[in-house]
Every structure is written in C-alpha cells, then in structure tokens.
Amino acid sequence: MKKELLIPLLLLMIPIVMTGQTEADLTSRCVLNAGPNTTYLKDHVIKLPKAVSGREMPVVKENIYLMKGTKYRFTLCNSDDSKGELIVGIYEKDRKIISSYDEKGGKTYGSIDFICNKTGMYTLWYSFREGEQGMGIGVVSLLR
Amino acid sequence: MMGKNILVIIGMMVFLAACQNRRGGDVQFTFEEADTFPVAEAEKLSAEAIDDIVRNISSPVEIAALLQSMNVPFTIDYLASTGDVDRLSTNFEKALKLGIYGADLGYLNIYERTGNSVEVLQAIKKLADGIRVGQFFDFETIRRLSVSRSNLDSLLFLSVQSYNQIDEHLRDNQRGHLSALMITGVWLEGQYLATQVVQNYPDEILKNRIGEQKIIINDLMMLLAPYCDGNREFRLLCEKMESLRDKYRDIRITYTLGEPETLEVDGRLTVIQNEESNVEMTDEQLHEIIELTKTIRNELIAGR
C-alpha cells in the first residue's frame, strides 16, 4: 500500500519540483548569459498565456529608472519548455525606443545594449513572439 | 483505506502547492497588532504605485559601479559603523539601518572588499531577525560567496533577491512602513556615498547623478507620506527628508531631443539614445545637498 501511495505522490511532485528548479536555474543561466563585463542589477520572471484572438496580446510591463551616462544590457532567456520566444521592448512613456524583435526582418535578438543619455522612468514591455504561451527571464545588467 | 489515501494525497497536494508559490513559499507569520501601522484609507497609495517606486529607487550597486568606473578607490570610512547594532531597540531604527547596511553591502560587493563585508552581513542578519524577516536573508550562502570571491553576479543576485523578498514580505503583511524605511535607508546611504566622493572627485557624471536624484527623492517622499504623521520618529524623518527635497527645488532638469541610433555589433542589438537629459545645478546647490545629506544620514545613524 505504501508503494501505491508513494508513486502517485512522486509523480505529483515532479512538475512542482521541476518548476521550482527551472525558475532559479533559468535565472542563474540568464545572468551568466549576460556575458563578461556586466554587473547584475535585477531580473524579471515572465510567464504569459497564449494570446486569444480578438483580444490584446498578453504583455508584462515593468517600470525601471535608467540613468544618463550608463550602459545597460537587457538579456532574454527562454525556459526549455517555453513555446514562445521572449521579446522585450524599451518604452519611454508610450513611445517605443527599441524592441528585441525586428518585425521587418523577422529577427529576434537575445539581448539589447542600451546606451542611456536621458535619466528617467522607462517601461520594459515583455511578451512572447506571435503571442505564444511562454516562460522566460529578462535580466538587466550594467555594462562596464 | 483507499479513501484515506486519497485524502492524504489531496492534503499533500495542497501543502506542496502552497510551497510552490514563489511569494507564498515563504512561511506566513502573523504579527502582533503593535507591529502594524495605521494608514488612513485616503492616504494609501495603490499597491502598483508603491511597487513601482520601491523597485525603482536607484540601486546602490549602480552608484558603487559608477564610482569604480571612475577609478575612485574604496574608502572604508564611508561605511556606517556596525558597532551599535545591538543597541537598536525600535523597529524604526532597525528597518532604517537594514537599508543603510544594504547599500554598504552593495558598495563592498562591487569593490570585492569581502574582508569587511562579513561584519556588515552579520549586522544585516541581526537586524533582519530583529524585525522578523531573517528567514529571507540567505546569510550563509551570501557570506560564503562573499568570502570566496567566487562570483560577483551570484553575490549581487542573492543580496538583491534577499532584500526584495524582505520588502515584499513586509508589504504583504501590513508592515509597509518598515519597507518604506528600508528603502529610505538604501537610498540615503547611496546618496551619502555619492556626495562624499564628489567632494574629492568632482566628476560631471557623478555631479549629474546627484542632481538627478531630484526625480527619485520626489518618489521617495510619496512612499513615506502615508506614514509621516504616524509617530514622532516618522515625523522627524519626514521633516529631514522634506528639507533635503527643498534643496533640490531649484535644480532644473532639461531635455534635448534626438532620435535613437540602432546598430548591430557582433550579432547584438545596440541602441544609442540621442535624446539627452541635462542637470542645471550650481556648485552652491551641490554643496548644500552634500552638507544636508551628511547631517541627515549621521543623525539617523546616531538615532537622533
């Protein structure tokens, strides 16, 4: 009877343990992916459902102060089981400055280096390409 | 028997699901009534607004990294003394000092002054335990990473995460006043560091960074405002911070328009922002800010 109980319990635990590991591991990996000569500042864990047609694309908005005279690197990482590819847009108020997804060329970049010359509040718009469901991490680092 | 097993499984599922929740993974405690702080309904900021302010107060790591990039040598004299941690009796003092030491830890970490960081870490642990948030501070791992100098990013990551978790927990448990104090401490110590250094290294970027704090101090005052009439300690703190904000009143921040340039370097997307912010601040204004920052910081450290 114990065995009968243990097996379903273990099966139930697998996704739970996996999720916990994935998030921490993915963040560590993403911090490393930022590359040499960077200093970690903060990270954003992004989990979004698939877009529903006729409704707005799911997006996570994170406000961040960026300071003049500072180089920032925004690094993006996707979890192995993420269906979508994480993209980020840097906005000042509602004006887009840049996106890691080049819609014309259809190319997605894994990071953006931003040389900031205007101190102020910016907003990072995180979403998954084509409105797919996904999980990923965005890491903000200083570029030395 | 089978029914009993199902109940056990359901019980375990509920337990594990609770453990899985990132925020909820922290054990939930109930605090005594006296530990909470009454805030008039009308004065409450929305959780989202507070979140924005708290997450965006300029990072002490950025200030320290800026000083390092200017080749400013490390100076231990800038750090707050950890000698009187056991003397602190009120949660007000503990939370404020927790923030101050957090900024000092950022400075030590960036300069990889690990020999000095153990004392600061011990002080942080005591204070965090003192306001019952010690469970979020992974003291041992941070100490190990710090002493071994193995990975600066991991160290910064864990330090930042610990502070974020403490902050989230405080706000989730109606102890937002302690979170506001911690954030104020972090900011004030970063400001103290910058204003001390600028006297010997009058670099334009550093001067501008101090001037740009006009934006941040306004947000900080919004964060403190709901608690300013709560008790004497808060009233005094708010008066001090308000007087510092006054020193910023005539500093102007202007903007020059320009379109961003985008280029691809080694497969990496790079953006150069050509729109600029400019700080207009006289030497006299800067001097007044330096002096007042020092006074406020030292008074708060001394518990006055």
mmCIF file of C-alpha atoms in Angstrom, chain B residues 40-41 74 89 121 207 217 222 225 229 266:
data_model
loop_
_atom_site.group_PDB
_atom_site.id
_atom_site.type_symbol
_atom_site.label_atom_id
_atom_site.label_comp_id
_atom_site.label_asym_id
_atom_site.label_seq_id
_atom_site.Cartn_x
_atom_site.Cartn_y
_atom_site.Cartn_z
ATOM 1 C CA ALA B 40 -5.681 56.390 6.609
ATOM 2 C CA GLU B 41 -7.533 54.870 3.697
ATOM 3 C CA PHE B 74 37.436 52.127 -1.956
ATOM 4 C CA SER B 89 15.578 48.946 20.154
ATOM 5 C CA LEU B 121 26.437 40.825 6.779
ATOM 6 C CA LYS B 207 27.508 65.570 -10.122
ATOM 7 C CA ILE B 217 13.520 61.945 -3.839
ATOM 8 C CA MET B 222 5.425 59.741 -1.895
ATOM 9 C CA ALA B 225 3.982 60.348 3.018
ATOM 10 C CA ASP B 229 2.011 61.622 10.840
ATOM 11 C CA ASP B 266 28.671 41.103 -33.149
#
